[in-house]
Amino acid sequence: MMIHEPILIVGGGISGLSTALGLHRLGIRSLVLESSDRLRITGFALTMWTNAWRALDALGIGEYLRTKSVQIHGFQVFSPDSSLTSSDRSPEADVNFGNSESRCVKRKDLLETLEKELPKGTIRYSSKVVSIEESGNFKLVHLADGSVVKTTVLIGCDGVNSMVAKWLGLQDPNDGGRSAIRGFSVYWFCTLTPSIFNYDEKEQNPFKMKQFVLSNIENAPQQVYDIVERTELDCISYAPLKYRSPWNILLGHIVKNNVCVAGDALHPMTPDLGQGGCSALEDSIVLARCLAEAVSVKRSGNEKESDGEYVKMERGLQNYAKERRWRSYSLISMSYIVGMIQESNGKVMRFLRKSFLSKCSVWIVVRMADFDCGKLLISE
């Protein structure tokens, strides 16, 4: 069986659903293919920074999600190798956010809100992509159930191990050399070098993860220790960290032949800036706007209708690539640098870490989040 959808999105996570909603707000239909049989609400929570709330406001769901979120008013920064104890913290370790907006949102709430705002039938579940082929101006996307979707525009929002990114020729994400233990009582995460944890990833022992984190935050403020201590074992997870080479973003094909990638399929990064989900929302607004602007351009008289549609979409995707290439490069690079300073050993790095964490790291996080992806408006 073959069906035809002008715009096809692979992946029903944050990036895929927000892109579909952005297109819907601009009057453009799309179909989302999701490999699982239901909404993927695994994972705990996300820190949504200023840039994410601007994108959510553009999608028309910001105010509702604010009612479901917990506002973050500041950071208390400390380093595990600091000589200061929790009772004699330096006042400069307390950092406020000024005019920026930071809130903790449950992943489940975000995805369910996106799904609810989409027209019925936008998401096709149990639709695993097994191959992609070209057929003239179209892409034929073959699914595991034997069906085929014919599309003019293919958008890969299929995560770190994206099949669409592989089709574009992008390199596989790099191993970051670190892993993260994540938990939720309030959302927290701890990054680490696997060698110091002596942990088998297949083991997935949340008790061992929790004890490792607790043993490394003994000098943290008591409230930090208490948050980790009271986290239930079924709310703790472990995963290696991966990132795409920034140079692959600059020099590789993030758009080709009316195929593009967004979210983690485009810019997987370490969590040190808290920008994974935020930047995926940025992508969705820019991508929806660029495609809508392309569709609004009148076809020239000497173009066939099918060719004209293809060319217009191609221009829209190229504009998307121009807007997102350097932004993605900057986010990946800065996340890696911040993480490297936090995790590296040696006297010089320990010195940098102490001064960096107390004075610079939060400023960098806030500065990188002060980005406006724009509105869902079509410029004439």
Short mmCIF file of C-alpha atoms in Angstrom, two decimals:
data_model
loop_
_atom_site.label_atom_id
_atom_site.label_comp_id
_atom_site.label_asym_id
_atom_site.label_seq_id
_atom_site.Cartn_x
_atom_site.Cartn_y
_atom_site.Cartn_z
CA MET A 1 0.00 0.00 0.00
CA MET A 2 1.29 3.46 -0.87
CA ILE A 3 0.01 6.77 0.49
CA HIS A 4 1.07 10.29 -0.49
CA GLU A 5 1.86 12.99 2.07
CA PRO A 6 3.49 16.24 0.91
CA ILE A 7 5.36 16.70 4.22
CA LEU A 8 6.44 13.66 6.23
CA ILE A 9 8.05 13.82 9.68
CA VAL A 10 9.88 10.79 11.07
CA GLY A 11 9.81 10.70 14.87
CA GLY A 12 7.11 11.64 17.36
CA GLY A 13 9.26 13.20 20.07
CA ILE A 14 9.57 16.87 21.03
CA SER A 15 11.04 17.95 17.71
CA GLY A 16 8.66 15.97 15.52
CA LEU A 17 5.46 16.98 17.29
CA SER A 18 6.41 20.64 17.69
CA THR A 19 7.33 20.86 13.99
CA ALA A 20 3.99 19.31 13.06
CA LEU A 21 2.19 21.75 15.34
CA GLY A 22 4.10 24.72 13.92
CA LEU A 23 3.09 23.70 10.41
CA HIS A 24 -0.51 23.19 11.54
CA ARG A 25 -0.62 26.69 13.04
CA LEU A 26 0.38 27.99 9.60
CA GLY A 27 -2.29 25.93 7.84
CA ILE A 28 0.02 23.20 6.49
CA ARG A 29 -0.72 19.51 6.87
CA SER A 30 1.95 16.97 7.79
CA LEU A 31 2.10 13.35 8.85
CA VAL A 32 4.24 12.14 11.77
CA LEU A 33 5.54 8.56 11.78
CA GLU A 34 6.24 7.19 15.25
CA SER A 35 7.82 3.75 15.63
CA SER A 36 6.33 3.02 19.06
CA ASP A 37 2.68 2.11 19.55
CA ARG A 38 1.95 5.14 21.71
CA LEU A 39 3.29 8.53 22.75
CA ARG A 40 6.89 8.20 23.99
CA ILE A 41 6.65 9.74 27.43
CA THR A 42 9.67 7.96 28.90
CA GLY A 43 12.17 10.23 30.60
CA PHE A 44 11.51 12.50 33.51
CA ALA A 45 11.64 16.23 32.99
CA LEU A 46 13.27 19.05 31.06
CA THR A 47 14.67 22.41 32.03
CA MET A 48 12.97 24.86 29.69
CA TRP A 49 14.95 28.08 29.31
CA THR A 50 13.99 31.47 27.87
CA ASN A 51 14.42 30.39 24.25
CA ALA A 52 12.15 27.38 24.78
CA TRP A 53 9.36 29.50 26.28
CA ARG A 54 9.55 31.88 23.34
CA ALA A 55 9.11 28.91 21.02
CA LEU A 56 6.27 27.46 23.12
CA ASP A 57 4.54 30.86 23.10
CA ALA A 58 4.88 30.91 19.31
CA LEU A 59 3.19 27.49 19.21
CA GLY A 60 0.38 28.81 21.42
CA ILE A 61 0.95 26.44 24.35
CA GLY A 62 3.35 28.43 26.54
CA GLU A 63 0.81 29.80 28.99
CA TYR A 64 -0.81 26.42 29.57
CA LEU A 65 2.54 24.71 30.18
CA ARG A 66 3.58 27.42 32.62
CA THR A 67 0.69 26.29 34.83
CA LYS A 68 2.11 22.75 34.74
CA SER A 69 5.72 23.76 35.42
CA VAL A 70 7.91 24.60 38.39
CA GLN A 71 9.75 27.91 38.12
CA ILE A 72 13.49 27.93 38.84
CA HIS A 73 14.67 31.17 40.48
CA GLY A 74 18.40 30.56 40.70
CA PHE A 75 21.33 28.17 41.00
CA GLN A 76 23.59 27.28 43.88
CA VAL A 77 26.85 26.31 42.21
CA PHE A 78 29.48 24.12 43.81
CA SER A 79 32.26 21.80 42.76
CA PRO A 80 32.82 18.34 44.30
CA ASP A 81 36.55 19.10 44.61
CA SER A 82 35.98 22.41 46.40
CA SER A 83 37.53 22.85 49.82
CA LEU A 84 34.44 24.70 50.98
CA THR A 85 31.85 22.80 52.95
CA SER A 86 28.14 23.33 52.69
CA SER A 87 28.18 25.44 55.84
CA ASP A 88 30.67 28.03 54.53
CA ARG A 89 29.60 28.50 50.93
CA SER A 90 30.76 31.64 49.21
CA PRO A 91 27.88 34.10 48.53
CA GLU A 92 28.91 34.19 44.86
CA ALA A 93 27.85 30.55 44.57
CA ASP A 94 24.21 31.71 44.58
CA VAL A 95 23.27 32.87 41.09
CA ASN A 96 19.98 34.46 40.04
CA PHE A 97 18.67 34.49 36.48
CA GLY A 98 17.70 38.15 36.18
CA ASN A 99 15.13 38.61 33.40
CA SER A 100 15.53 35.13 31.94
CA GLU A 101 12.86 32.45 32.35
CA SER A 102 13.67 28.95 33.53
CA ARG A 103 11.10 26.30 34.45
CA CYS A 104 11.08 22.56 34.94
CA VAL A 105 8.51 20.76 32.78
CA LYS A 106 7.67 17.07 32.84
CA ARG A 107 8.37 15.47 29.48
CA LYS A 108 4.98 13.75 29.69
CA ASP A 109 3.13 17.07 30.06
CA LEU A 110 4.96 18.62 27.11
CA LEU A 111 4.36 15.73 24.72
CA GLU A 112 0.74 15.25 25.71
CA THR A 113 0.07 18.95 25.20
CA LEU A 114 1.66 18.88 21.74
CA GLU A 115 -0.32 15.78 20.80
CA LYS A 116 -3.60 17.26 22.01
CA GLU A 117 -3.14 20.39 19.87
CA LEU A 118 -2.57 18.41 16.65
CA PRO A 119 -5.44 17.41 14.34
CA LYS A 120 -6.59 13.83 14.77
CA GLY A 121 -4.68 11.48 12.51
CA THR A 122 -1.52 13.59 12.36
CA ILE A 123 0.48 10.93 14.23
CA ARG A 124 0.68 7.41 12.82
CA TYR A 125 1.91 5.06 15.54
CA SER A 126 3.62 1.66 15.09
CA SER A 127 5.28 3.02 11.93
CA LYS A 128 8.93 2.02 11.92
CA VAL A 129 10.96 3.28 8.96
CA VAL A 130 13.19 0.61 7.42
CA SER A 131 14.50 2.35 4.30
CA ILE A 132 14.37 5.54 2.24
CA GLU A 133 14.72 5.79 -1.54
CA GLU A 134 14.46 8.52 -4.14
CA SER A 135 11.93 8.51 -6.95
CA GLY A 136 12.29 11.62 -9.07
CA ASN A 137 11.25 14.61 -6.96
CA PHE A 138 9.80 12.34 -4.29
CA LYS A 139 11.11 10.22 -1.44
CA LEU A 140 9.65 6.76 -0.86
CA VAL A 141 9.72 5.88 2.83
CA HIS A 142 9.32 2.15 3.41
CA LEU A 143 7.82 0.99 6.70
CA ALA A 144 8.19 -2.28 8.58
CA ASP A 145 4.55 -3.23 7.92
CA GLY A 146 5.19 -3.17 4.17
CA SER A 147 3.49 0.15 3.45
CA VAL A 148 5.19 3.04 1.65
CA VAL A 149 4.77 6.78 2.13
CA LYS A 150 5.52 9.01 -0.87
CA THR A 151 6.52 12.52 0.12
CA THR A 152 7.91 15.76 -1.30
CA VAL A 153 9.58 16.84 1.97
CA LEU A 154 11.10 14.43 4.49
CA ILE A 155 11.99 15.74 7.96
CA GLY A 156 14.05 13.55 10.27
CA CYS A 157 13.22 14.07 13.93
CA ASP A 158 14.24 10.54 14.80
CA GLY A 159 16.80 11.16 17.50
CA VAL A 160 20.48 10.52 18.08
CA ASN A 161 20.58 7.38 15.93
CA SER A 162 18.62 9.01 13.12
CA MET A 163 18.10 7.00 9.94
CA VAL A 164 17.34 10.23 8.08
CA ALA A 165 20.68 11.74 9.22
CA LYS A 166 22.44 8.64 7.90
CA TRP A 167 20.64 9.04 4.56
CA LEU A 168 21.92 12.63 4.40
CA GLY A 169 25.45 11.34 4.94
CA LEU A 170 25.98 12.91 8.36
CA GLN A 171 28.51 11.16 10.58
CA ASP A 172 27.39 9.07 13.52
CA PRO A 173 27.39 11.03 16.81
CA ASN A 174 30.63 10.87 18.80
CA ASP A 175 30.97 9.20 22.16
CA GLY A 176 31.33 12.06 24.64
CA GLY A 177 33.48 9.99 26.99
CA ARG A 178 31.01 10.70 29.79
CA SER A 179 27.69 9.38 31.00
CA ALA A 180 24.80 10.88 32.92
CA ILE A 181 22.78 9.59 35.83
CA ARG A 182 19.39 11.30 35.84
CA GLY A 183 16.72 11.36 38.51
CA PHE A 184 13.44 12.99 39.32
CA SER A 185 12.04 14.12 42.65
CA VAL A 186 12.75 17.50 41.31
CA TYR A 187 14.73 17.01 38.11
CA TRP A 188 18.48 16.48 38.59
CA PHE A 189 21.35 14.92 36.68
CA CYS A 190 24.96 14.03 37.40
CA THR A 191 27.56 13.65 34.65
CA LEU A 192 30.54 11.36 35.16
CA THR A 193 33.41 9.57 33.50
CA PRO A 194 32.40 5.88 33.30
CA SER A 195 35.84 4.67 34.39
CA ILE A 196 35.45 6.23 37.85
CA PHE A 197 32.01 4.65 38.25
CA ASN A 198 33.11 1.14 37.22
CA TYR A 199 29.61 0.53 35.96
CA ASP A 200 28.24 -1.86 33.34
CA GLU A 201 25.63 0.01 31.30
CA LYS A 202 23.65 -3.20 30.83
CA GLU A 203 23.36 -3.61 34.58
CA GLN A 204 21.00 -0.63 35.02
CA ASN A 205 21.13 -0.83 38.81
CA PRO A 206 19.44 2.34 40.15
CA PHE A 207 20.53 1.64 43.73
CA LYS A 208 24.18 1.62 42.70
CA MET A 209 23.67 4.82 40.65
CA LYS A 210 22.06 6.58 43.59
CA GLN A 211 24.79 5.59 46.02
CA PHE A 212 27.47 6.76 43.61
CA VAL A 213 25.87 10.21 43.29
CA LEU A 214 25.35 10.54 47.05
CA SER A 215 28.98 9.64 47.74
CA ASN A 216 30.12 12.44 45.42
CA ILE A 217 27.92 15.23 46.80
CA GLU A 218 28.71 14.88 50.49
CA ASN A 219 29.99 18.49 50.56
CA ALA A 220 27.00 19.84 48.67
CA PRO A 221 24.33 21.92 50.44
CA GLN A 222 22.09 19.67 52.53
CA GLN A 223 19.03 20.39 50.38
CA VAL A 224 20.87 19.06 47.31
CA TYR A 225 21.82 15.89 49.14
CA ASP A 226 18.25 15.46 50.40
CA ILE A 227 16.79 15.78 46.89
CA VAL A 228 18.93 12.94 45.57
CA GLU A 229 18.47 10.87 48.72
CA ARG A 230 14.67 10.92 48.50
CA THR A 231 14.56 10.10 44.77
CA GLU A 232 12.76 6.79 44.22
CA LEU A 233 14.80 4.08 42.51
CA ASP A 234 12.34 3.79 39.61
CA CYS A 235 13.00 7.49 38.88
CA ILE A 236 16.74 7.07 38.21
CA SER A 237 18.32 6.26 34.85
CA TYR A 238 21.75 6.01 33.24
CA ALA A 239 22.86 6.77 29.68
CA PRO A 240 26.12 7.50 27.84
CA LEU A 241 26.44 11.01 26.41
CA LYS A 242 26.85 11.58 22.69
CA TYR A 243 27.27 14.65 20.53
CA ARG A 244 27.61 15.43 16.83
CA SER A 245 30.92 16.92 15.72
CA PRO A 246 30.42 20.68 15.35
CA TRP A 247 32.41 20.55 12.11
CA ASN A 248 30.00 17.95 10.75
CA ILE A 249 27.22 20.49 11.30
CA LEU A 250 29.13 23.19 9.41
CA LEU A 251 30.45 21.07 6.55
CA GLY A 252 27.92 18.23 6.27
CA HIS A 253 24.53 18.07 4.58
CA ILE A 254 21.87 18.98 7.11
CA VAL A 255 19.57 19.58 4.12
CA LYS A 256 19.73 17.73 0.79
CA ASN A 257 17.19 16.98 -1.94
CA ASN A 258 14.27 18.16 0.20
CA VAL A 259 15.33 16.08 3.18
CA CYS A 260 16.41 17.68 6.48
CA VAL A 261 16.92 16.88 10.14
CA ALA A 262 15.92 18.64 13.36
CA GLY A 263 16.25 18.15 17.11
CA ASP A 264 18.62 15.41 18.29
CA ALA A 265 18.83 14.08 14.73
CA LEU A 266 20.54 17.37 13.84
CA HIS A 267 22.45 18.44 16.94
CA PRO A 268 22.82 15.81 19.67
CA MET A 269 24.78 17.46 22.47
CA THR A 270 25.85 16.93 26.06
CA PRO A 271 23.42 18.24 28.72
CA ASP A 272 25.77 20.84 30.20
CA LEU A 273 23.78 23.82 28.85
CA GLY A 274 20.35 22.23 29.32
CA GLN A 275 19.58 23.01 25.67
CA GLY A 276 18.63 19.67 24.09
CA GLY A 277 14.85 20.07 24.24
CA CYS A 278 15.01 23.87 24.06
CA SER A 279 16.95 23.91 20.79
CA ALA A 280 14.62 21.26 19.32
CA LEU A 281 11.73 23.67 19.89
CA GLU A 282 13.73 26.44 18.19
CA ASP A 283 14.22 24.16 15.18
CA SER A 284 10.50 23.52 14.89
CA ILE A 285 9.55 27.20 14.73
CA VAL A 286 12.23 28.09 12.17
CA LEU A 287 11.50 25.02 10.03
CA ALA A 288 7.72 25.55 10.02
CA ARG A 289 8.11 29.24 9.17
CA CYS A 290 10.63 28.61 6.35
CA LEU A 291 8.42 25.97 4.74
CA ALA A 292 5.30 28.12 5.07
CA GLU A 293 7.07 31.08 3.49
CA ALA A 294 8.21 28.84 0.65
CA VAL A 295 4.69 27.51 0.04
CA SER A 296 3.32 31.07 -0.10
CA VAL A 297 5.56 32.00 -3.05
CA LYS A 298 3.69 31.90 -6.37
CA ARG A 299 4.84 29.33 -8.91
CA SER A 300 6.48 30.76 -12.03
CA GLY A 301 4.57 30.27 -15.25
CA ASN A 302 7.13 27.98 -16.92
CA GLU A 303 7.29 25.46 -14.06
CA LYS A 304 5.29 22.27 -13.86
CA GLU A 305 3.14 22.11 -10.75
CA SER A 306 5.08 19.19 -9.24
CA ASP A 307 8.48 20.72 -10.10
CA GLY A 308 7.39 24.11 -8.77
CA GLU A 309 6.35 22.60 -5.45
CA TYR A 310 9.66 20.77 -5.17
CA VAL A 311 11.72 23.89 -5.90
CA LYS A 312 9.75 26.03 -3.44
CA MET A 313 10.21 23.48 -0.66
CA GLU A 314 13.90 23.19 -1.49
CA ARG A 315 14.36 26.94 -1.05
CA GLY A 316 12.50 26.83 2.24
CA LEU A 317 14.71 24.05 3.58
CA GLN A 318 17.87 25.84 2.48
CA ASN A 319 16.73 28.92 4.40
CA TYR A 320 16.14 26.69 7.44
CA ALA A 321 19.70 25.32 7.12
CA LYS A 322 21.15 28.84 6.97
CA GLU A 323 19.35 29.85 10.15
CA ARG A 324 20.15 26.71 12.15
CA ARG A 325 23.67 25.72 11.09
CA TRP A 326 25.69 28.22 13.16
CA ARG A 327 23.27 28.13 16.08
CA SER A 328 23.59 24.34 16.27
CA TYR A 329 27.38 24.58 15.96
CA SER A 330 27.53 27.06 18.86
CA LEU A 331 25.31 25.01 21.17
CA ILE A 332 27.18 21.74 20.61
CA SER A 333 30.58 23.41 21.01
CA MET A 334 29.75 25.34 24.16
CA SER A 335 28.07 22.34 25.79
CA TYR A 336 31.18 20.27 25.16
CA ILE A 337 33.54 22.94 26.51
CA VAL A 338 31.51 23.49 29.70
CA GLY A 339 31.36 19.74 30.30
CA MET A 340 35.06 19.27 29.64
CA ILE A 341 36.01 21.87 32.25
CA GLN A 342 33.63 20.35 34.77
CA GLU A 343 34.95 16.81 34.35
CA SER A 344 38.67 17.23 33.60
CA ASN A 345 41.41 16.55 36.17
CA GLY A 346 44.72 18.27 36.87
CA LYS A 347 45.71 21.36 38.86
CA VAL A 348 45.00 23.82 36.07
CA MET A 349 41.59 22.34 35.33
CA ARG A 350 40.68 22.20 39.01
CA PHE A 351 41.53 25.88 39.31
CA LEU A 352 39.48 26.70 36.21
CA ARG A 353 36.63 24.60 37.48
CA LYS A 354 36.40 26.37 40.82
CA SER A 355 36.46 29.86 39.30
CA PHE A 356 34.49 28.84 36.22
CA LEU A 357 31.62 27.21 38.07
CA SER A 358 31.17 29.99 40.58
CA LYS A 359 31.44 32.94 38.20
CA CYS A 360 30.97 31.93 34.57
CA SER A 361 29.01 28.74 33.96
CA VAL A 362 25.55 30.03 34.80
CA TRP A 363 26.22 33.25 32.86
CA ILE A 364 27.06 31.13 29.79
CA VAL A 365 23.93 28.99 30.24
CA VAL A 366 21.72 32.07 30.52
CA ARG A 367 23.49 33.82 27.64
CA MET A 368 23.06 30.86 25.28
CA ALA A 369 19.38 30.65 26.23
CA ASP A 370 18.77 34.29 25.37
CA PHE A 371 17.81 33.50 21.78
CA ASP A 372 14.63 34.33 19.90
CA CYS A 373 13.64 31.94 17.12
CA GLY A 374 10.90 34.35 16.02
CA LYS A 375 7.16 34.00 15.54
CA LEU A 376 5.05 31.75 13.34
CA LEU A 377 4.38 34.53 10.85
CA ILE A 378 4.88 34.45 7.10
CA SER A 379 6.81 37.47 5.87
CA GLU A 380 5.56 38.94 2.58
#
